[in-house]
Each structure stands twice: as structure tokens, then as C-alpha cells.
Short mmCIF file of C-alpha atoms in Angstrom, two decimals:
data_model
loop_
_atom_site.label_atom_id
_atom_site.label_comp_id
_atom_site.label_asym_id
_atom_site.label_seq_id
_atom_site.Cartn_x
_atom_site.Cartn_y
_atom_site.Cartn_z
CA UNK A 1 0.03 0.01 0.05
CA UNK A 2 1.49 3.36 -0.88
CA UNK A 3 2.44 5.92 1.85
CA UNK A 4 -0.58 8.33 0.75
CA UNK A 5 -3.13 5.55 1.10
CA UNK A 6 -1.79 4.56 4.50
CA UNK A 7 -2.12 8.20 5.57
CA UNK A 8 -5.69 8.65 4.22
CA UNK A 9 -6.65 5.45 5.89
CA UNK A 10 -5.34 6.64 9.33
CA UNK A 11 -7.25 10.02 8.87
CA UNK A 12 -10.44 7.96 8.21
CA UNK A 13 -9.97 5.75 11.16
CA UNK A 14 -9.38 8.88 13.51
CA UNK A 15 -12.67 10.38 11.98
CA UNK A 16 -14.60 7.22 12.73
CA UNK A 17 -13.60 7.35 16.64
CA UNK A 18 -13.84 11.18 16.88
CA UNK A 19 -16.95 12.20 18.95
CA UNK A 20 -17.25 15.57 17.26
CA UNK A 21 -19.60 16.12 14.39
CA UNK A 22 -18.41 17.11 11.04
CA UNK A 23 -20.45 18.91 8.41
CA UNK A 24 -19.92 20.09 4.90
CA UNK A 25 -19.01 23.87 4.27
CA UNK A 26 -22.27 25.98 4.15
CA UNK A 27 -24.23 22.86 5.07
CA UNK A 28 -27.18 23.57 7.50
CA UNK A 29 -26.74 21.43 10.77
CA UNK A 30 -29.88 19.24 11.22
CA UNK A 31 -32.01 19.87 14.20
CA UNK A 32 -31.43 17.07 16.68
CA UNK A 33 -35.03 16.99 17.87
CA UNK A 34 -35.32 13.17 17.46
CA UNK A 35 -38.57 12.71 19.23
CA UNK A 36 -42.11 14.10 19.29
CA UNK A 37 -43.16 16.80 21.63
CA UNK A 38 -44.83 14.28 23.76
CA UNK A 39 -41.76 12.08 24.04
CA UNK A 40 -39.82 15.08 25.19
CA UNK A 41 -42.47 15.65 27.76
CA UNK A 42 -41.55 12.17 29.17
CA UNK A 43 -37.95 13.06 29.49
CA UNK A 44 -36.10 14.93 32.50
CA UNK A 45 -34.03 16.42 29.77
CA UNK A 46 -33.78 16.64 25.97
CA UNK A 47 -31.30 13.89 25.70
CA UNK A 48 -32.31 11.43 23.09
CA UNK A 49 -32.10 8.70 25.82
CA UNK A 50 -35.60 8.10 27.00
CA UNK A 51 -36.09 7.71 30.77
CA UNK A 52 -38.91 6.02 32.77
CA UNK A 53 -40.91 8.21 35.12
CA UNK A 54 -43.82 7.98 37.21
CA UNK A 55 -47.20 9.42 36.44
CA UNK A 56 -46.62 11.91 39.35
CA UNK A 57 -43.41 13.18 37.62
CA UNK A 58 -45.25 13.50 34.35
CA UNK A 59 -48.08 15.58 36.03
CA UNK A 60 -45.61 17.85 37.64
CA UNK A 61 -43.99 18.56 34.33
CA UNK A 62 -47.35 19.23 32.76
CA UNK A 63 -48.26 21.67 35.61
CA UNK A 64 -44.94 23.56 35.04
CA UNK A 65 -45.80 23.58 31.21
CA UNK A 66 -49.07 25.26 32.03
CA UNK A 67 -47.34 27.78 34.38
CA UNK A 68 -44.82 28.47 31.50
CA UNK A 69 -47.84 29.45 29.27
CA UNK A 70 -48.39 26.36 27.20
CA UNK A 71 -51.28 24.07 27.15
CA UNK A 72 -51.48 20.86 29.23
CA UNK A 73 -50.86 17.72 27.33
CA UNK A 74 -51.94 15.10 29.76
CA UNK A 75 -55.77 14.81 30.17
CA UNK A 76 -57.81 12.71 32.59
CA UNK A 77 -61.13 12.68 30.53
CA UNK A 78 -60.34 9.50 28.60
CA UNK A 79 -58.84 7.20 31.16
CA UNK A 80 -61.25 4.23 30.90
CA UNK A 81 -60.18 1.35 28.66
CA UNK A 82 -62.04 -1.95 29.47
CA UNK A 83 -60.82 -5.19 28.80
CA UNK A 84 -63.03 -8.28 27.88
CA UNK A 85 -61.54 -10.21 30.65
CA UNK A 86 -63.15 -7.76 33.23
CA UNK A 87 -59.98 -5.85 33.97
CA UNK A 88 -59.68 -2.12 33.91
CA UNK A 89 -56.69 -0.53 32.21
CA UNK A 90 -56.23 3.22 33.04
CA UNK A 91 -54.78 5.19 30.16
CA UNK A 92 -54.35 8.77 30.68
CA UNK A 93 -54.86 10.78 27.41
CA UNK A 94 -52.26 12.79 25.76
CA UNK A 95 -53.25 15.51 23.34
CA UNK A 96 -50.96 16.53 20.47
CA UNK A 97 -51.37 19.55 18.28
CA UNK A 98 -52.25 19.06 14.61
CA UNK A 99 -51.23 21.39 11.82
CA UNK A 100 -52.91 21.58 8.65
CA UNK A 101 -52.16 23.35 5.10
CA UNK A 102 -55.43 24.84 3.97
CA UNK A 103 -58.74 23.57 5.20
CA UNK A 104 -58.62 20.51 7.44
CA UNK A 105 -60.35 17.45 6.08
CA UNK A 106 -62.31 14.59 7.56
CA UNK A 107 -59.45 12.28 8.94
CA UNK A 108 -61.30 9.21 7.68
CA UNK A 109 -60.83 10.31 4.08
CA UNK A 110 -57.27 11.49 4.19
CA UNK A 111 -54.58 9.47 2.49
CA UNK A 112 -51.30 8.46 4.18
CA UNK A 113 -47.71 8.87 2.95
CA UNK A 114 -46.27 5.89 4.40
CA UNK A 115 -45.09 2.51 3.10
CA UNK A 116 -47.60 0.04 1.40
CA UNK A 117 -48.87 -1.21 -1.87
CA UNK A 118 -52.17 -1.01 -3.48
CA UNK A 119 -54.55 -3.75 -1.94
CA UNK A 120 -52.55 -3.95 1.44
CA UNK A 121 -54.87 -4.09 4.39
CA UNK A 122 -53.98 -0.89 6.48
CA UNK A 123 -57.02 -1.26 8.87
CA UNK A 124 -60.22 -3.00 9.82
CA UNK A 125 -63.57 -1.87 10.77
CA UNK A 126 -66.80 -3.82 11.72
CA UNK A 127 -69.22 -3.58 8.84
CA UNK A 128 -72.02 -3.85 11.50
CA UNK A 129 -71.54 -2.04 14.68
CA UNK A 130 -75.07 -2.55 15.94
CA UNK A 131 -75.82 -4.83 18.87
CA UNK A 132 -76.11 -5.04 22.53
CA UNK A 133 -72.66 -3.71 23.19
CA UNK A 134 -72.26 -0.18 22.13
CA UNK A 135 -69.48 1.92 20.71
CA UNK A 136 -68.32 3.66 24.06
CA UNK A 137 -65.32 1.35 24.37
CA UNK A 138 -63.41 -1.58 22.79
CA UNK A 139 -61.99 -4.53 24.92
CA UNK A 140 -58.59 -5.92 24.66
CA UNK A 141 -57.83 -9.64 24.17
CA UNK A 142 -54.66 -9.88 26.56
CA UNK A 143 -54.68 -11.29 29.88
CA UNK A 144 -53.11 -8.32 31.69
CA UNK A 145 -51.72 -8.46 35.11
CA UNK A 146 -53.98 -8.13 38.24
CA UNK A 147 -51.11 -6.92 40.26
CA UNK A 148 -50.22 -4.22 37.77
CA UNK A 149 -53.98 -3.30 37.54
CA UNK A 150 -54.45 -3.04 41.29
CA UNK A 151 -51.08 -0.92 41.58
CA UNK A 152 -52.14 1.52 38.67
CA UNK A 153 -55.56 2.01 40.24
CA UNK A 154 -54.17 2.79 43.49
CA UNK A 155 -51.60 5.19 42.06
CA UNK A 156 -54.33 6.96 40.11
CA UNK A 157 -56.33 7.40 43.33
CA UNK A 158 -53.27 8.78 45.06
CA UNK A 159 -52.72 11.24 42.25
CA UNK A 160 -56.39 12.28 42.17
CA UNK A 161 -56.37 12.82 45.94
CA UNK A 162 -53.19 14.78 46.10
CA UNK A 163 -52.89 16.64 42.71
CA UNK A 164 -56.59 17.31 42.35
CA UNK A 165 -57.12 17.94 46.04
CA UNK A 166 -59.79 15.40 46.64
CA UNK A 167 -60.83 14.92 50.22
CA UNK A 168 -59.33 12.19 52.48
CA UNK A 169 -62.05 10.22 54.09
CA UNK A 170 -62.20 11.13 57.81
CA UNK A 171 -64.58 8.52 58.71
CA UNK A 172 -64.46 5.48 56.69
CA UNK A 173 -67.55 4.13 58.29
CA UNK A 174 -68.51 1.65 61.14
CA UNK A 175 -67.34 -1.63 59.49
CA UNK A 176 -63.73 -2.61 60.32
CA UNK A 177 -61.38 -4.33 58.01
CA UNK A 178 -61.98 -8.16 58.29
CA UNK A 179 -59.47 -10.72 58.29
CA UNK A 180 -60.28 -14.55 58.13
CA UNK A 181 -58.21 -17.47 58.16
CA UNK A 182 -58.95 -20.74 56.50
CA UNK A 183 -57.25 -23.98 56.28
CA UNK A 184 -56.61 -25.69 52.87
CA UNK A 185 -54.34 -28.53 51.43
CA UNK A 186 -52.34 -25.87 49.61
CA UNK A 187 -48.45 -26.79 50.66
CA UNK A 188 -46.84 -29.86 49.33
CA UNK A 189 -44.04 -31.88 51.07
CA UNK A 190 -42.09 -35.04 50.12
CA UNK A 191 -42.30 -38.09 52.25
CA UNK A 192 -44.92 -37.15 54.67
CA UNK A 193 -48.08 -35.23 54.73
CA UNK A 194 -52.01 -35.47 55.12
CA UNK A 195 -52.87 -36.29 51.54
CA UNK A 196 -50.90 -38.04 48.87
CA UNK A 197 -50.91 -36.00 45.64
CA UNK A 198 -51.11 -39.01 43.10
CA UNK A 199 -50.42 -37.00 40.01
CA UNK A 200 -47.32 -35.28 41.39
CA UNK A 201 -46.19 -38.61 42.92
CA UNK A 202 -46.47 -40.53 39.75
CA UNK A 203 -44.72 -37.69 37.64
CA UNK A 204 -41.83 -37.87 40.15
CA UNK A 205 -41.67 -41.78 39.98
CA UNK A 206 -41.53 -41.58 36.20
CA UNK A 207 -38.83 -38.89 36.44
CA UNK A 208 -36.71 -40.94 38.73
CA UNK A 209 -36.99 -44.18 36.67
CA UNK A 210 -36.16 -42.37 33.37
CA UNK A 211 -33.04 -41.12 35.07
CA UNK A 212 -32.16 -44.70 36.13
CA UNK A 213 -33.02 -45.95 32.47
CA UNK A 214 -35.68 -48.24 34.01
CA UNK A 215 -38.16 -46.93 31.31
CA UNK A 216 -37.81 -47.19 27.57
CA UNK A 217 -39.67 -44.21 26.30
CA UNK A 218 -40.55 -46.20 23.09
CA UNK A 219 -41.78 -49.20 24.87
CA UNK A 220 -44.34 -50.38 27.34
CA UNK A 221 -43.95 -49.57 30.85
CA UNK A 222 -44.15 -52.26 33.38
CA UNK A 223 -45.31 -50.83 36.78
CA UNK A 224 -43.89 -53.80 38.71
CA UNK A 225 -40.29 -53.03 37.57
CA UNK A 226 -40.44 -49.20 38.70
CA UNK A 227 -38.35 -48.19 41.66
CA UNK A 228 -40.23 -46.13 44.05
CA UNK A 229 -38.03 -43.85 46.25
CA UNK A 230 -39.62 -42.56 49.51
CA UNK A 231 -38.71 -39.03 48.40
CA UNK A 232 -40.80 -39.43 45.25
CA UNK A 233 -43.96 -39.45 47.22
CA UNK A 234 -45.43 -36.01 47.22
CA UNK A 235 -48.15 -35.05 49.97
CA UNK A 236 -50.38 -32.20 50.33
CA UNK A 237 -50.03 -30.51 53.60
CA UNK A 238 -52.77 -28.58 55.51
CA UNK A 239 -51.92 -25.07 56.01
CA UNK A 240 -53.43 -21.78 57.27
CA UNK A 241 -54.22 -19.30 54.61
CA UNK A 242 -55.14 -15.61 55.45
CA UNK A 243 -58.17 -14.07 53.62
CA UNK A 244 -58.61 -10.17 53.63
CA UNK A 245 -62.21 -9.18 53.18
CA UNK A 246 -63.03 -5.92 51.40
CA UNK A 247 -63.76 -3.08 53.74
CA UNK A 248 -65.78 -1.05 51.13
CA UNK A 249 -68.37 -2.08 48.57
CA UNK A 250 -69.29 0.31 45.86
CA UNK A 251 -72.27 0.05 43.54
CA UNK A 252 -71.86 1.83 40.14
CA UNK A 253 -75.26 2.44 38.50
CA UNK A 254 -75.80 4.13 35.10
CA UNK A 255 -78.62 4.65 32.66
CA UNK A 256 -77.99 2.79 29.46
CA UNK A 257 -80.91 3.80 27.37
CA UNK A 258 -80.67 5.02 23.93
CA UNK A 259 -80.24 8.67 24.90
CA UNK A 260 -76.97 7.75 26.87
CA UNK A 261 -75.14 6.70 23.98
CA UNK A 262 -71.85 8.57 23.22
CA UNK A 263 -70.48 11.33 25.26
CA UNK A 264 -72.93 11.11 28.35
CA UNK A 265 -71.75 7.45 28.66
CA UNK A 266 -68.21 8.44 28.51
CA UNK A 267 -68.50 11.20 31.04
CA UNK A 268 -70.22 9.01 33.43
CA UNK A 269 -68.03 5.93 33.26
CA UNK A 270 -64.75 7.86 33.43
CA UNK A 271 -65.85 9.67 36.48
CA UNK A 272 -67.05 6.30 37.99
CA UNK A 273 -63.45 4.82 37.20
CA UNK A 274 -62.04 7.97 39.10
CA UNK A 275 -64.33 7.35 42.07
CA UNK A 276 -63.24 3.66 42.26
CA UNK A 277 -59.54 4.64 42.07
CA UNK A 278 -60.14 7.20 44.86
CA UNK A 279 -61.92 4.80 47.00
CA UNK A 280 -59.24 2.08 46.35
CA UNK A 281 -56.61 4.57 47.53
CA UNK A 282 -58.71 5.74 50.68
CA UNK A 283 -59.17 1.96 51.69
CA UNK A 284 -56.00 0.72 50.87
CA UNK A 285 -57.19 -1.39 48.08
CA UNK A 286 -59.92 -3.25 50.06
CA UNK A 287 -62.76 -2.34 47.74
CA UNK A 288 -65.13 -4.42 46.04
CA UNK A 289 -67.33 -3.29 43.02
CA UNK A 290 -70.99 -4.17 41.59
CA UNK A 291 -72.19 -2.87 38.43
CA UNK A 292 -75.90 -2.10 37.72
CA UNK A 293 -77.32 -0.81 34.35
CA UNK A 294 -80.88 0.22 33.62
CA UNK A 295 -83.33 1.46 31.15
CA UNK A 296 -86.95 0.91 32.27
CA UNK A 297 -85.58 -2.20 34.01
CA UNK A 298 -82.48 -2.78 36.00
CA UNK A 299 -79.93 -5.72 35.94
CA UNK A 300 -76.46 -6.53 37.27
CA UNK A 301 -73.67 -7.00 34.78
CA UNK A 302 -70.68 -9.06 35.69
CA UNK A 303 -67.72 -6.76 34.97
CA UNK A 304 -66.68 -3.34 33.96
CA UNK A 305 -66.14 -4.21 30.24
CA UNK A 306 -69.93 -4.95 30.09
CA UNK A 307 -70.88 -1.88 32.15
CA UNK A 308 -69.03 0.36 29.83
CA UNK A 309 -69.96 -0.82 26.63
CA UNK A 310 -73.51 -2.18 26.92
CA UNK A 311 -76.39 -0.08 25.66
CA UNK A 312 -80.02 -0.42 24.52
CA UNK A 313 -82.61 1.57 22.70
CA UNK A 314 -85.15 1.41 25.62
CA UNK A 315 -86.67 4.25 27.70
CA UNK A 316 -85.60 5.33 31.37
CA UNK A 317 -86.97 4.48 34.78
CA UNK A 318 -84.31 5.64 37.23
CA UNK A 319 -86.18 3.92 40.43
CA UNK A 320 -85.43 0.66 38.88
CA UNK A 321 -81.61 0.82 39.58
CA UNK A 322 -81.94 2.01 43.15
CA UNK A 323 -84.65 -0.66 43.84
CA UNK A 324 -82.34 -3.45 42.53
CA UNK A 325 -79.46 -2.22 44.70
CA UNK A 326 -81.77 -2.23 47.75
CA UNK A 327 -82.87 -5.84 47.09
CA UNK A 328 -79.32 -7.09 46.56
CA UNK A 329 -78.05 -5.44 49.96
CA UNK A 330 -81.16 -6.86 51.77
CA UNK A 331 -81.00 -10.50 50.40
CA UNK A 332 -77.24 -10.65 50.82
CA UNK A 333 -77.01 -9.01 54.14
CA UNK A 334 -74.30 -6.67 52.80
CA UNK A 335 -74.94 -3.69 55.21
CA UNK A 336 -73.66 -5.91 58.05
CA UNK A 337 -70.15 -6.23 56.73
CA UNK A 338 -69.43 -3.45 54.33
CA UNK A 339 -69.27 0.45 53.88
CA UNK A 340 -71.51 0.97 51.21
CA UNK A 341 -71.32 3.70 48.43
CA UNK A 342 -73.65 4.11 45.53
CA UNK A 343 -72.97 6.33 42.53
CA UNK A 344 -75.51 6.77 39.98
CA UNK A 345 -75.04 8.35 36.38
CA UNK A 346 -77.75 9.41 34.20
CA UNK A 347 -78.63 12.14 31.47
CA UNK A 348 -81.48 13.32 33.80
CA UNK A 349 -84.26 11.93 31.85
CA UNK A 350 -86.93 9.65 33.66
CA UNK A 351 -90.42 8.38 32.41
CA UNK A 352 -91.54 8.92 36.07
CA UNK A 353 -91.28 12.79 36.09
CA UNK A 354 -92.66 13.01 39.53
CA UNK A 355 -89.83 10.53 40.97
CA UNK A 356 -92.00 9.23 43.57
CA UNK A 357 -90.52 5.78 43.37
CA UNK A 358 -86.91 7.03 43.01
CA UNK A 359 -87.21 9.15 46.05
CA UNK A 360 -88.87 6.08 48.09
CA UNK A 361 -85.78 3.79 47.20
CA UNK A 362 -83.28 6.39 47.78
CA UNK A 363 -84.72 7.34 51.22
CA UNK A 364 -84.38 3.49 52.13
CA UNK A 365 -80.85 3.43 50.74
CA UNK A 366 -79.73 6.35 52.89
CA UNK A 367 -80.45 4.09 55.93
CA UNK A 368 -77.38 2.04 55.15
CA UNK A 369 -75.00 3.72 52.73
CA UNK A 370 -72.21 5.76 53.42
CA UNK A 371 -72.58 8.10 50.38
CA UNK A 372 -74.86 8.28 47.46
CA UNK A 373 -73.62 10.46 44.53
CA UNK A 374 -75.79 11.22 41.41
CA UNK A 375 -74.33 12.62 38.34
CA UNK A 376 -76.15 14.12 35.39
CA UNK A 377 -74.41 14.40 32.21
CA UNK A 378 -77.09 16.31 30.00
CA UNK A 379 -77.24 15.29 26.49
CA UNK A 380 -78.33 18.67 25.08
CA UNK A 381 -76.01 19.41 22.26
CA UNK A 382 -74.02 21.75 24.48
CA UNK A 383 -77.02 24.03 25.45
CA UNK A 384 -78.22 24.22 29.15
CA UNK A 385 -82.06 23.85 28.93
CA UNK A 386 -82.79 24.10 32.52
CA UNK A 387 -83.07 21.44 35.27
CA UNK A 388 -83.78 17.79 34.04
CA UNK A 389 -86.53 15.73 35.57
CA UNK A 390 -84.14 14.10 37.96
CA UNK A 391 -82.80 17.24 39.27
CA UNK A 392 -86.34 18.81 39.63
CA UNK A 393 -87.76 16.02 41.68
CA UNK A 394 -84.71 15.59 44.06
CA UNK A 395 -84.69 19.28 44.79
CA UNK A 396 -88.38 19.28 45.39
CA UNK A 397 -88.15 16.27 47.77
CA UNK A 398 -85.81 18.20 50.14
CA UNK A 399 -83.48 15.27 50.59
CA UNK A 400 -80.50 17.01 49.02
CA UNK A 401 -80.60 19.44 52.11
CA UNK A 402 -81.87 17.16 54.56
CA UNK A 403 -79.27 14.36 53.74
CA UNK A 404 -76.46 16.48 52.55
CA UNK A 405 -73.90 14.54 54.53
CA UNK A 406 -74.91 11.56 52.66
CA UNK A 407 -76.70 12.54 49.28
CA UNK A 408 -75.01 14.57 46.49
CA UNK A 409 -76.00 15.58 43.17
CA UNK A 410 -74.03 17.35 40.34
CA UNK A 411 -75.20 18.24 36.86
CA UNK A 412 -73.00 19.09 33.77
CA UNK A 413 -73.48 19.16 30.05
CA UNK A 414 -71.88 16.12 28.46
CA UNK A 415 -70.82 17.51 25.19
CA UNK A 416 -68.65 20.27 26.86
CA UNK A 417 -67.57 18.34 29.90
CA UNK A 418 -63.72 18.25 30.08
CA UNK A 419 -61.30 17.11 32.73
CA UNK A 420 -61.85 20.08 34.93
CA UNK A 421 -65.64 19.74 34.80
CA UNK A 422 -65.48 15.86 35.53
CA UNK A 423 -63.03 16.59 38.43
CA UNK A 424 -65.40 19.38 39.92
CA UNK A 425 -68.28 17.22 39.74
CA UNK A 426 -66.19 14.44 41.37
CA UNK A 427 -65.40 16.82 44.45
CA UNK A 428 -68.84 17.62 44.73
CA UNK A 429 -70.36 14.21 45.16
CA UNK A 430 -67.57 12.74 47.36
CA UNK A 431 -66.60 15.81 49.40
CA UNK A 432 -67.16 15.53 53.28
#
């Protein structure tokens, strides 16, 4: 190799290991903003190295962003994403600005500029979206983690309590947290125990004899020739298990009639999820939930996914929901063991405009419940049309004044309800 080539190669090698950046003369240095604005929000600094932060850290940065004159990026008004396995995933929503050249178009009709050939599937949408389950949410197919769910719900309750100044419960009711012990054959032991586990023992014997080459995997097994080591015998052992009983029981009720589809349901269910998170934090995760939906008739549904997505085209009879809760509490004797909370969501419509039956059932409920909270998400197209039927008969009954420590009502317009409005209503119905 010539001397000049050797020198050039040495220069190239030095350039490769040099940490400095080199640009052509008069070449504009590229902007090193590798990430979107949201990803920068997730970082403690503008380094391209991403860092994991808690939700509390993100909210602090978002608060500082607002103080600096910029709009908030994290919103809590779309936090409910139900899974079909009955678990609740909490997803704080992040808003990104959109910039358009000319008039904005309908997003469904806009073409993309990414990779792909003609005929490639770029998305799927059901042809028929009708049916019993509405459009308010879609369920995931994954199994998820109960521990992560419980932890995230608890953390959200802590954030809601501290950052949004929700009240701490001074009196959590008269029912103490219960702890029970039960005895079950859950532990296992070799050689000795109360109950021989035949499947585990047989598996262990086969494992031992395979190691001793007493079993031909391709041939027939002669049990008489198997060697049984005393250590191969696996027994179940009786052990004491601790069971913690929930201290609080919360009933979530909502109108699922035709007029509730869309934004009213989103507002109610998201607020109910916040209430659940708040109670989970207040009661240190010892909270049970029951879900009731109603039109003219009420029924209990098995999980949050069903509660969020189910809809119907029927009318509305509010009393049916409160009547069903009273029946469940009485038949299962729940008032003896639990601090009971009841939260109802509706658009304020009711076929019984006098509310005679509803007031009667709520009056019975006040005898055993810690708090009854009613949220009205009016479906009026953003225009306040005055008090709804539900507001009218509750105000007329005098219960809101007589039982103000146990019964609260808050009304908002569903179409214009944002995070601040939902939190404001939340404070109203749960405050001491």
C-alpha cells in the first residue's frame, strides 16, 4: 500500500472514533430533535435517551408547562379502557397539536404517505356496529396483570387525591377491615403429609426411573419394575391461609338507554372509574365493586367491560336501579359487613317525572349507605336547557338539604364536559 493511502486510511480511522460532528461547508446543521413533543415531555432532559418516570413526575412537568404559558398535554377525561376479561386499564390521554395546510379534512378520508402497496390491508372496521354492546369502548384480548392493575388504580387514586385535592375520608364508616383464616391443602411436601398427591407422585416416579433408565420411552411401561424412592412420594399439607375481606363495597349504576349513547356514557363511566380509584386509595385496596345498568328495568352485569360497552334503545326508569341495589343489599345482608357507596349516572331523563318511586328507594338506601352520589350528564348538544326531571324531583323532595352529608347531586353538559368539569363534579359528590 502506498504511503498516501496509508495516511488517508489513518485519517479515516481517526474520523470514525472522533466524537465530534463534521459537516460540509455551508451545510445547515440538522435539528437534533429526534422525538415528538410528547416524547420530550416524558424526559427529564432533552437527551435522546428515554427515561422511565412515574405518572406523578409527568403531571408535575405538565403543571410547569401550564405555568410557562403552554397548554396541558396530559388529560384525564379519557382514562377508561375496559378489557373483555373484566379488568380495567387506566390510560391517561395525551393531546398532540395538529397542523394543517389549507382547510382540514375529515380524517377518515385522508390518505397516508407511508409504505404500502395497493391492496394492502391498512386497517379494519366492523361492517355492522349494531348490537347489545355499544361503541363507547373496545375490549382488549390480552390477559393483563391483576397486580399491575391494582397498583395503577391505587396510584391513580393517590394522584387524584393529592394533585386534584380530592378529600381524604375522615370517617371510613363503622365496618372494620375483616381478616379471616381458612385451612386448605395448599402446601406440598415430600415423604410425609396429610394427603398423597397421586399425579405429582406418579410424575416424580417416572422422572426418577427415566434417570435410572428403567423406562424405555418407546416401549411399554411395566409398573412392577419401577423403583419407588420414598422421596418421590409427594403429599399435600394442610396449611393456614389468610383471607382479607374488602372493607368497602361500591355500587356503580348508570342509565344505558338510547339517549345515553356517546359522550354522556363516556363522562359517567370515566368519572366512576375515578371514584373507584379514589376509594381504592382511601381503603388501601380493600374495595369491591358491583355494576348495575338500567333503562326501564335494571340488571346487574358481571364486569366493568360490560358496564362500559352495553347499550339499549329502551326508555328510562331511574327507580329500577336503586330498587335493585336495595334488593341485593337486603338479600345478601351486605350492610352488616361493608361500608356501602352508591354512585349513579344519568342524562337526567326519567319516565316517572314525579320521581315518587326513586325518592322512596333512595330514602331506604340512605339508612345503610355511606354516600350516594348522582351525576347528571345532560345530552343537550352543549346548551343548558334548565333542570332535568331528575334534578327537579330531587330538589323538590328536600333530600339534598336534609341528607347533604350522605346524598349529593351534580349536573353538567356532556358535550362540553372536560377534565376540569369531571373533577369538579367528582369533588362535589364525594366531599365531606
